[in-house]
Coordinates of C-alpha atoms and ligand atoms in Angstrom, one line a residue:
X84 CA 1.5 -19.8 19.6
X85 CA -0.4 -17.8 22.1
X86 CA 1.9 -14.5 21.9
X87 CA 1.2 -15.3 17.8
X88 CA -2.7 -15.2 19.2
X89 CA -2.0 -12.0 21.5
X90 CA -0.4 -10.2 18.5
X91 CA -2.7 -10.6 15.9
X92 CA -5.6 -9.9 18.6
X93 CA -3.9 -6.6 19.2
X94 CA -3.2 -5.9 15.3
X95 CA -6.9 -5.7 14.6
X96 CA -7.7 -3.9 17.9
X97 CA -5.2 -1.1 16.1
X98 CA -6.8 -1.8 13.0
X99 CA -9.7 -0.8 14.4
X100 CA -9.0 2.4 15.8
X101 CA -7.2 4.0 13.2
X102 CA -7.9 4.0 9.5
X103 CA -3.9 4.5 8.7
X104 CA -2.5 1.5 10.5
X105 CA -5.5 -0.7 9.5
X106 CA -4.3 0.3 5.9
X107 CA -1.1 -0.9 6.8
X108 CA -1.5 -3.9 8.0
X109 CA -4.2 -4.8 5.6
X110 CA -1.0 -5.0 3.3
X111 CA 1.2 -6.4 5.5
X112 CA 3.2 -8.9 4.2
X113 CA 3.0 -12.7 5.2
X114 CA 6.3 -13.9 3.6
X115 CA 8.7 -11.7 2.1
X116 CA 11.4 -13.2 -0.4
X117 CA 14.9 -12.0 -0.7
X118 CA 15.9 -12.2 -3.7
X119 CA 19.9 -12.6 -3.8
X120 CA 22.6 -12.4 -6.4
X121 CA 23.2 -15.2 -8.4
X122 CA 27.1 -16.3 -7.2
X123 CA 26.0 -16.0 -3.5
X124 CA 23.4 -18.6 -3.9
X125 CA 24.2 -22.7 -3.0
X126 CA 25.2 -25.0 -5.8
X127 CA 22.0 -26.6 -4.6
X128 CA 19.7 -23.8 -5.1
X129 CA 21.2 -23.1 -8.0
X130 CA 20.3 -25.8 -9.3
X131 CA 16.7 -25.5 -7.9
X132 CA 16.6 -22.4 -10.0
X133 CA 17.7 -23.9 -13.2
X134 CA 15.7 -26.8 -12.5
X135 CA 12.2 -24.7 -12.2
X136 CA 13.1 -22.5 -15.3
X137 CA 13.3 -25.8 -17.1
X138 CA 9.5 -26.7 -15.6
X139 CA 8.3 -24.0 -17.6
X140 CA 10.3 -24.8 -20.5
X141 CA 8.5 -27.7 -20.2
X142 CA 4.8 -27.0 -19.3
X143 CA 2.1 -25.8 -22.2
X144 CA 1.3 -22.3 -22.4
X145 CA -2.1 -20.9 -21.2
X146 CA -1.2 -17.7 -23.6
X147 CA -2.9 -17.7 -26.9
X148 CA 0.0 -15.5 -28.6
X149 CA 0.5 -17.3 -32.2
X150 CA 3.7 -19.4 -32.0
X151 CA 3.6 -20.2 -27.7
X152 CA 4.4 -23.6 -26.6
X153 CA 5.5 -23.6 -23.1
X154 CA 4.6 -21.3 -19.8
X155 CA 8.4 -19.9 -20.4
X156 CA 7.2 -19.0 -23.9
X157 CA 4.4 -17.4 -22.2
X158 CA 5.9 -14.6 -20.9
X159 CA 8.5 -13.9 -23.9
X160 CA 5.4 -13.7 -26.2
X161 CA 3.8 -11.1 -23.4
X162 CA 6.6 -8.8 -23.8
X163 CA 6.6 -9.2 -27.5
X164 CA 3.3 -8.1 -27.9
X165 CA 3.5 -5.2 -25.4
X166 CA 7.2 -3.6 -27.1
X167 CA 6.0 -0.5 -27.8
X168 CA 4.1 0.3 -25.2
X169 CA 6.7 -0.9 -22.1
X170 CA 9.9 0.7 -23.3
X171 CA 11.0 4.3 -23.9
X172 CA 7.5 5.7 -21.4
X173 CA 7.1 5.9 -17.9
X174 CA 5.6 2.2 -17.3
X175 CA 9.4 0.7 -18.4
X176 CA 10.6 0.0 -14.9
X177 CA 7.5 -0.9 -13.3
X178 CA 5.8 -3.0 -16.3
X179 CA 9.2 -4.9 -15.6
X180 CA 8.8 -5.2 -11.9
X181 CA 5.8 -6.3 -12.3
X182 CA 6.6 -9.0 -15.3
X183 CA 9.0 -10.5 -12.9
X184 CA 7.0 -10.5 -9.8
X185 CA 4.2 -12.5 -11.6
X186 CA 7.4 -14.8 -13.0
X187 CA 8.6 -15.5 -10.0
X188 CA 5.3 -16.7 -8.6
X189 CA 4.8 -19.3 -11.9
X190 CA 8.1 -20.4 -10.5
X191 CA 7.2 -20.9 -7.1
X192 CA 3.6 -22.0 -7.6
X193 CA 3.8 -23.9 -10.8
X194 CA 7.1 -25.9 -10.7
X195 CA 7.5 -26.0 -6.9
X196 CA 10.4 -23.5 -6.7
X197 CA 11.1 -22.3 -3.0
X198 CA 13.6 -19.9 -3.7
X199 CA 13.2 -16.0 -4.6
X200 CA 13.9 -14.7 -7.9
X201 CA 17.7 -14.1 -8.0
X202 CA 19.5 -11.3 -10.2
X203 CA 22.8 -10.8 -11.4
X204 CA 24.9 -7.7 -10.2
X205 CA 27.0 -7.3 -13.4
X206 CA 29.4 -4.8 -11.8
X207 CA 31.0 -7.3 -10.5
X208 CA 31.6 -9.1 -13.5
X209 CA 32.5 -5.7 -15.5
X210 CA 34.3 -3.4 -13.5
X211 CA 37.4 -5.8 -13.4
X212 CA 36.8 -7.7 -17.0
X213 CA 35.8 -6.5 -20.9
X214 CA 33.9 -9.1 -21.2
X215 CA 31.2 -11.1 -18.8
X216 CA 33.0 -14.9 -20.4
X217 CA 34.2 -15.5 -16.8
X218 CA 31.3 -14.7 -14.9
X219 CA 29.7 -17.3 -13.0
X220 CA 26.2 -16.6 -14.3
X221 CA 27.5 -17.9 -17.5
X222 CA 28.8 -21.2 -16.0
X223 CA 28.1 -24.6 -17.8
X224 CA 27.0 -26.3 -14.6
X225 CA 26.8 -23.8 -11.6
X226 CA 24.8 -21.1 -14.4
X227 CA 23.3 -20.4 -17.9
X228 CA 26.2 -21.8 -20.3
X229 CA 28.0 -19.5 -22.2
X230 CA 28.5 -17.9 -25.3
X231 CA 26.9 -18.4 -28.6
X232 CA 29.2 -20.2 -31.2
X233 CA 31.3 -17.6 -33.4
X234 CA 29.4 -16.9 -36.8
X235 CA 31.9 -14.8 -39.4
X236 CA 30.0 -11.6 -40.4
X237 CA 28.0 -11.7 -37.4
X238 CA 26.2 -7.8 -37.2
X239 CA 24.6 -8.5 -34.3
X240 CA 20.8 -7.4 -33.6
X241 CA 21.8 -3.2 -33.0
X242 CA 19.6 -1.2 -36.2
X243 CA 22.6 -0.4 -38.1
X244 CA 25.7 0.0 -35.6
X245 CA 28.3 -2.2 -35.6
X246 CA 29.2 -3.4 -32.8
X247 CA 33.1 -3.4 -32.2
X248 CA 34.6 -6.3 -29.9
X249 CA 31.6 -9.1 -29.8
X250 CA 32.3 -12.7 -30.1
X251 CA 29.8 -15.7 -30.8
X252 CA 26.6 -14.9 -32.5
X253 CA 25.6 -18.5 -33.0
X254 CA 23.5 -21.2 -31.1
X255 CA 24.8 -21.2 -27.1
X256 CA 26.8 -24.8 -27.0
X257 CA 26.4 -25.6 -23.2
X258 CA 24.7 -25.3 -20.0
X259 CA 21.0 -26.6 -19.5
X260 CA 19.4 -24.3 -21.7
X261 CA 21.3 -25.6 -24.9
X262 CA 18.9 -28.1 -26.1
X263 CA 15.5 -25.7 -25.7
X264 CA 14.8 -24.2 -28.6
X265 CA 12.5 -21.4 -28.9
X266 CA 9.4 -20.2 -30.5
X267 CA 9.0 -16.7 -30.2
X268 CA 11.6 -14.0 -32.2
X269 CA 13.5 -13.7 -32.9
X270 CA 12.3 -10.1 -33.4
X271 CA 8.3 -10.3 -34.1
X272 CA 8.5 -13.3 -36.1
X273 CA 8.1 -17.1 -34.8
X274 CA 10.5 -19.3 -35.9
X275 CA 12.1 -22.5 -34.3
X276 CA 15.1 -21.5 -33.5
X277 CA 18.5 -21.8 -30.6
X278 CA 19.4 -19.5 -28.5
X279 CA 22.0 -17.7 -29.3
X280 CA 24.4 -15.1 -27.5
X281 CA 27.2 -12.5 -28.8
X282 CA 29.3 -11.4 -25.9
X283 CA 30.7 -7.7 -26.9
X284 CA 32.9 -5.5 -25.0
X285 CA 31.3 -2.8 -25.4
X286 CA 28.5 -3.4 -23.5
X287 CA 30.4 -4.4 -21.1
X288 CA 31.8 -1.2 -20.6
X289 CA 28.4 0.5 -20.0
X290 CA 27.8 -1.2 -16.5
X291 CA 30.1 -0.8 -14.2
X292 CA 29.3 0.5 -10.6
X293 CA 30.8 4.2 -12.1
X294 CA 27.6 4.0 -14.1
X295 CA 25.4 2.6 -11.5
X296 CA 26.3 5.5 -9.1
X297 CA 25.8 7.5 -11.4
X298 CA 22.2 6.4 -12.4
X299 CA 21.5 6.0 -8.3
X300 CA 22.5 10.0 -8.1
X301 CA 19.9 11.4 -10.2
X302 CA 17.3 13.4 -7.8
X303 CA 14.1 13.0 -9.7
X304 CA 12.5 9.4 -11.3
X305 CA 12.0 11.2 -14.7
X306 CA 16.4 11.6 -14.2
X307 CA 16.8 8.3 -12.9
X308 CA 14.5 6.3 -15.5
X309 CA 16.5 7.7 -18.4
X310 CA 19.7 7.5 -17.1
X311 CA 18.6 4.1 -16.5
X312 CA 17.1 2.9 -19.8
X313 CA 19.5 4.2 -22.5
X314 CA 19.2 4.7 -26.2
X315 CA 17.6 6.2 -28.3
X316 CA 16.9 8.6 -25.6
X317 CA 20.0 9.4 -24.4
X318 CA 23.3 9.1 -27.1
X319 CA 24.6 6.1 -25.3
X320 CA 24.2 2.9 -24.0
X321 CA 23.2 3.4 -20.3
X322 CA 22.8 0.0 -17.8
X323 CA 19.5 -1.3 -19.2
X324 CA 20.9 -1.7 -22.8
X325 CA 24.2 -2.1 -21.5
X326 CA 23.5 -4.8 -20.4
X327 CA 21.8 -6.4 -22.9
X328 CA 24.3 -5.8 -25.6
X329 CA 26.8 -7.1 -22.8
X330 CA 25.2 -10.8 -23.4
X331 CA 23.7 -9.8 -26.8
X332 CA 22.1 -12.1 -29.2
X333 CA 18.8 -13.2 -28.3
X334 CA 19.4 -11.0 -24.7
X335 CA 19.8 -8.0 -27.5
X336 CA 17.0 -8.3 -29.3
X337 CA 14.4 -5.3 -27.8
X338 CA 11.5 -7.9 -28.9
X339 CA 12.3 -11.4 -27.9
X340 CA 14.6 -10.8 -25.4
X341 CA 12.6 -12.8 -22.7
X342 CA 13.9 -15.7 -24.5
X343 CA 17.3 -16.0 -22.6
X344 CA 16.6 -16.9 -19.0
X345 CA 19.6 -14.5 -18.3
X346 CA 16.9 -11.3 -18.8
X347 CA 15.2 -12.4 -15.5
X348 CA 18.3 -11.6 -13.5
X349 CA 19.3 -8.7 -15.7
X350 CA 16.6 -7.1 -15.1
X351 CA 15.9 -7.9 -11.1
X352 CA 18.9 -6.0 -11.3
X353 CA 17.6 -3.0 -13.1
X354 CA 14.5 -3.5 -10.4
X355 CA 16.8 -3.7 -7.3
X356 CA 18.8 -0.3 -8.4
X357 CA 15.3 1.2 -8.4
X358 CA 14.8 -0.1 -5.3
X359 CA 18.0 1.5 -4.0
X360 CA 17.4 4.7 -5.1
X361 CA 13.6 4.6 -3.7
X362 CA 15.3 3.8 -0.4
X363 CA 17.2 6.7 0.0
X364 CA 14.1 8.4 0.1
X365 CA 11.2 6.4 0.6
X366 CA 8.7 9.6 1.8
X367 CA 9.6 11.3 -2.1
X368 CA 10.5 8.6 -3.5
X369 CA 7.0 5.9 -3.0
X370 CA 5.2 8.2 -5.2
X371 CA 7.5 9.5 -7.4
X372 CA 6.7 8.3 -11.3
X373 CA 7.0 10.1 -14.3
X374 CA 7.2 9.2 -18.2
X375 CA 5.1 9.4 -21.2
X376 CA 1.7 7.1 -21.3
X377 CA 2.5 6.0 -24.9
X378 CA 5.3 7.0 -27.3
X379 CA 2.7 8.6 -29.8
X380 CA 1.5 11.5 -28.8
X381 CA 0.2 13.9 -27.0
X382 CA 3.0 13.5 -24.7
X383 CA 1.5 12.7 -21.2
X384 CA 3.2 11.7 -18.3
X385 CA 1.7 8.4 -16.8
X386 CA 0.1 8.2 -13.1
X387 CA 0.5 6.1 -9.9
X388 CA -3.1 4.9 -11.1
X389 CA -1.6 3.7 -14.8
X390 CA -2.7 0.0 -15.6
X391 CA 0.0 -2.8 -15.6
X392 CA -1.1 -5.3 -18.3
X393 CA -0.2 -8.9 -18.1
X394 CA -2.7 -10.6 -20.4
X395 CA -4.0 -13.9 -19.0
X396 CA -0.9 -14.2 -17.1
X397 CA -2.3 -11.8 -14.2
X398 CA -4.6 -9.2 -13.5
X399 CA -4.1 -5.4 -14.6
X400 CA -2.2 -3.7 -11.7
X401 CA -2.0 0.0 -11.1
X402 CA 1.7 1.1 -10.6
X403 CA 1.1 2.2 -7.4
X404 CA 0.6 -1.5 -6.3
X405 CA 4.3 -2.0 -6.8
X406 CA 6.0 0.8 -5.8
X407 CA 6.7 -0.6 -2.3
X408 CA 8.5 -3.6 -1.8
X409 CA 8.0 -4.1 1.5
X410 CA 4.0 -4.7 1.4
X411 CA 1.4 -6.5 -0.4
X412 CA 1.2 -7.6 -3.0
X413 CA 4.9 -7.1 -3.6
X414 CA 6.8 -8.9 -0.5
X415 CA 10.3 -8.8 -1.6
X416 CA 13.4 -7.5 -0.5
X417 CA 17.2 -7.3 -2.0
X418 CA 20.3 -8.8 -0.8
Ligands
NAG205 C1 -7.7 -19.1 -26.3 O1 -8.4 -19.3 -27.5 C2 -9.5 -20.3 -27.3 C3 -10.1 -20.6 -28.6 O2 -10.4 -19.4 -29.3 C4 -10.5 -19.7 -26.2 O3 -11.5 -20.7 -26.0 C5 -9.7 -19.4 -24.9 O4 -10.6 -18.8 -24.0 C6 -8.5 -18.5 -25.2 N1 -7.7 -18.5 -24.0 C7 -7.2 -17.4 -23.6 C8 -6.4 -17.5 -22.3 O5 -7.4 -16.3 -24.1
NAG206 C1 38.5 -4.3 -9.2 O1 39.7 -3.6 -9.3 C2 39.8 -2.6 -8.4 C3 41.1 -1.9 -8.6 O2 42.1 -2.7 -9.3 C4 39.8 -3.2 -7.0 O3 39.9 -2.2 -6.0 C5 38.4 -3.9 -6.8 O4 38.3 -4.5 -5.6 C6 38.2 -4.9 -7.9 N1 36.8 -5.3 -7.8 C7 36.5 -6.6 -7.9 C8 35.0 -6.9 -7.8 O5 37.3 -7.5 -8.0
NAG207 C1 20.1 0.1 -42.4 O1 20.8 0.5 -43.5 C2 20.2 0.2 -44.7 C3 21.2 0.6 -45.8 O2 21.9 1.8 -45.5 C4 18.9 1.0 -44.7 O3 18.2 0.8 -46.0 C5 18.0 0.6 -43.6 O4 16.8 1.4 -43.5 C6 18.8 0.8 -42.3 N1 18.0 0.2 -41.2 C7 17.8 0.8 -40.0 C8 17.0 0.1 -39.0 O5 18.3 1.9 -39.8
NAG208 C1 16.8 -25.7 -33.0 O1 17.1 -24.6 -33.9 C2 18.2 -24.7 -34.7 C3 18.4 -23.4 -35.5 O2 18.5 -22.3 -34.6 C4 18.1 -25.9 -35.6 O3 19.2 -26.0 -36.4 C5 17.8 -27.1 -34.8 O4 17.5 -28.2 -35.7 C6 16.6 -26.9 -33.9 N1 16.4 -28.1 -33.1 C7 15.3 -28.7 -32.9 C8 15.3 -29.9 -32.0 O5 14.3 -28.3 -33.5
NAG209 C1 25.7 10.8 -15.7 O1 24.4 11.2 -15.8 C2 24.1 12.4 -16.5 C3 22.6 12.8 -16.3 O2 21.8 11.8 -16.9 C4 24.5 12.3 -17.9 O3 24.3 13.5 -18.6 C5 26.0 11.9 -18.0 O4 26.4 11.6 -19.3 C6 26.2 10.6 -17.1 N1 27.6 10.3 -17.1 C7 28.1 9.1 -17.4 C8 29.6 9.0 -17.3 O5 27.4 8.2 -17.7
NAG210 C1 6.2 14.8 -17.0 O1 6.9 14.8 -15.7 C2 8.2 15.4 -15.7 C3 8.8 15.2 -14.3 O2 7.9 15.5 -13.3 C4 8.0 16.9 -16.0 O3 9.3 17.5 -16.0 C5 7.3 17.0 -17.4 O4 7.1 18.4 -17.7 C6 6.0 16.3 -17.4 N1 5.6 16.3 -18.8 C7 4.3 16.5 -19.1 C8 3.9 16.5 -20.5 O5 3.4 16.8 -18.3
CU211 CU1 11.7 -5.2 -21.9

């Protein structure tokens, strides 16, 4: 207690005498989560997990997006409206990071969640496996069920390519999020509907830790963000939609994706790689962002001070506000 008292009376004494560290520690963080992957956690806080997404599955939505029922609905219908503004530009990753960080907080505050937001390091699913069936994520009891049942004729939700190697395509059959059906998608439209997943090979193939290291080994963020995100941009599937073809179904739909509680932990992962590679450089690396404002043109590159847009589900953000981790409002780390 008093050396609590004798530090924070020498913090603002700092503070006060120089402008950078008062900065500093005005942004220090109180509490900082670490967020872990999702076989390393306790049965019991996995089930604290599953239990809090299922709060939100079950409490109404302060949204106004046509079709919302629940606060998980919320956040699917945020990123159905904002598509083509948060994909393919240089807000993708840190819309995302920010989408999540307000997520995780709904979890915490609203449905009495303790945990941080975990996320699912599919490398080590994939490099040994063509297909994620056996990972633990997808676990009846212990994670998110597993795949959808098999529909004949399936042609899965990729424009025009077939997809070689998927099974399922159908309504997901176990695991606590087989009974809630959802709202939004899929695509733009809202229609009751299951969720459903498609587990192909071939996405599989497209995140192993060969194409992690090789996303992490790009020297620039305008690099790294595109051999992050994947097509159309580049002419094959990188990690981002690797991974969601991976899971596919709902999880592959570019609009309604949200809808599978699986995208949460996809993407922390996609957020913790650009973590990574910020930390092999954090003096470069803090400030480095790149990526067009819009995908209309004129082709400009977005700023640190670009606007984060949540609707009612948090305030506008610049992107500099959560390029560190380690400080307000941010306060997470990776394990
Ligand atoms: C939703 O719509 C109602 C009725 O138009 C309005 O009163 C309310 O402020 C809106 N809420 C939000 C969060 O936009
Ligand atoms: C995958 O297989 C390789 C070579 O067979 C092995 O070295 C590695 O430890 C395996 N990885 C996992 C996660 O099991
Ligand atoms: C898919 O193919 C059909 C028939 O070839 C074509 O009419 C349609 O525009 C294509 N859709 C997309 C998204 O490419
Ligand atoms: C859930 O959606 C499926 C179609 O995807 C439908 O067959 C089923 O009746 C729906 N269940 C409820 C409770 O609405
Ligand atoms: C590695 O990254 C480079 C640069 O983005 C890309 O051209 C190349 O295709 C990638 N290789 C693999 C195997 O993904
Ligand atoms: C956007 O930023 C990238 C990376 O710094 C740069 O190569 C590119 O020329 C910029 N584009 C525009 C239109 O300013
Ligand atoms: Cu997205």
């Amino acid at each position: 207690m008093l050396s609590c008292l004798l530090l924070a009376s020498l913090s603002i004494y700092v503070a006060l005498a120089t402008p950078d560290v008062a900065k500093d520690s005005s942004n220090r963080c109180r509490k900082v989560l670490v967020r872990k992957e999702w076989r390393t956690l306790s049965a019991q806080n996995k089930a604290r997990y599953i239990g809090a997404v299922k709060c939100l599955q079950a409490l109404p939505a302060r949204t106004n997006f046509t079709g919302v029922r629940t606060r998980f609905d919320d956040f699917q219908a945020l990123h159905v409206s904002l598509v083509p503004e948060i994909h393919l530009v240089g807000q993708f990753l840190p819309w995302h990071r920010r989408m999540l960080h307000v997520y995780e907080k709904a979890l915490r505050e609203e449905c009495g969640y303790t945990g941080a937001q975990p996320y699912w390091d599919w490398t080590r699913d994939a490099d040994n496996a063509t297909s994620v069936a056996d990972s633990p994520i997808f676990d009846p009891v212990f994670g998110f069920g597993g795949n959808g049942i098999d529909v004949p004729g399936y042609a899965g939700l990729f424009g025009n390519l077939s997809i070689p190697g998927w099974t399922g395509g159908g309504c997901i059959t176990d695991g606590p999020f087989a009974s809630y059906n959802l709202s939004i998608g899929p695509g733009t439209l809202v229609t009751n509907h299951c969720l459903t997943r498609a587990f192909s090979k071939l996405g599989v193939a497209f995140v192993r830790s060969a194409q992690v290291a090789n996303t992490t080994k790009q020297p620039s963020f305008e690099l790294f963000r595109i051999e992050l995100e994947g097509m159309p941009v580049t002419p094959y599937l990188k990690i981002h939609d690797g991974g969601h073809l991976a899971v596919g179904g709902e999880m592959n739909d570019e609009w309604s994706s949200p809808g599978d509680p699986v995208f949460y932990l996809h993407h922390s992962n996609l957020d913790r790689i650009w973590w990574e590679w910020q930390s092999m450089d954090l003096k470069a690396r803090l400030r480095d962002i790149s990526g067009r404002k819009s995908i209309n043109p004129p082709v400009v590159n977005v700023t640190l001070d670009f606007k984060l847009k949540m609707d009612v589900l948090a305030d506008v953000m610049p992107i500099r506000d959560v390029m560190d981790l380690r400080g307000r409002p941010m306060c997470y780390t990776y394990a």
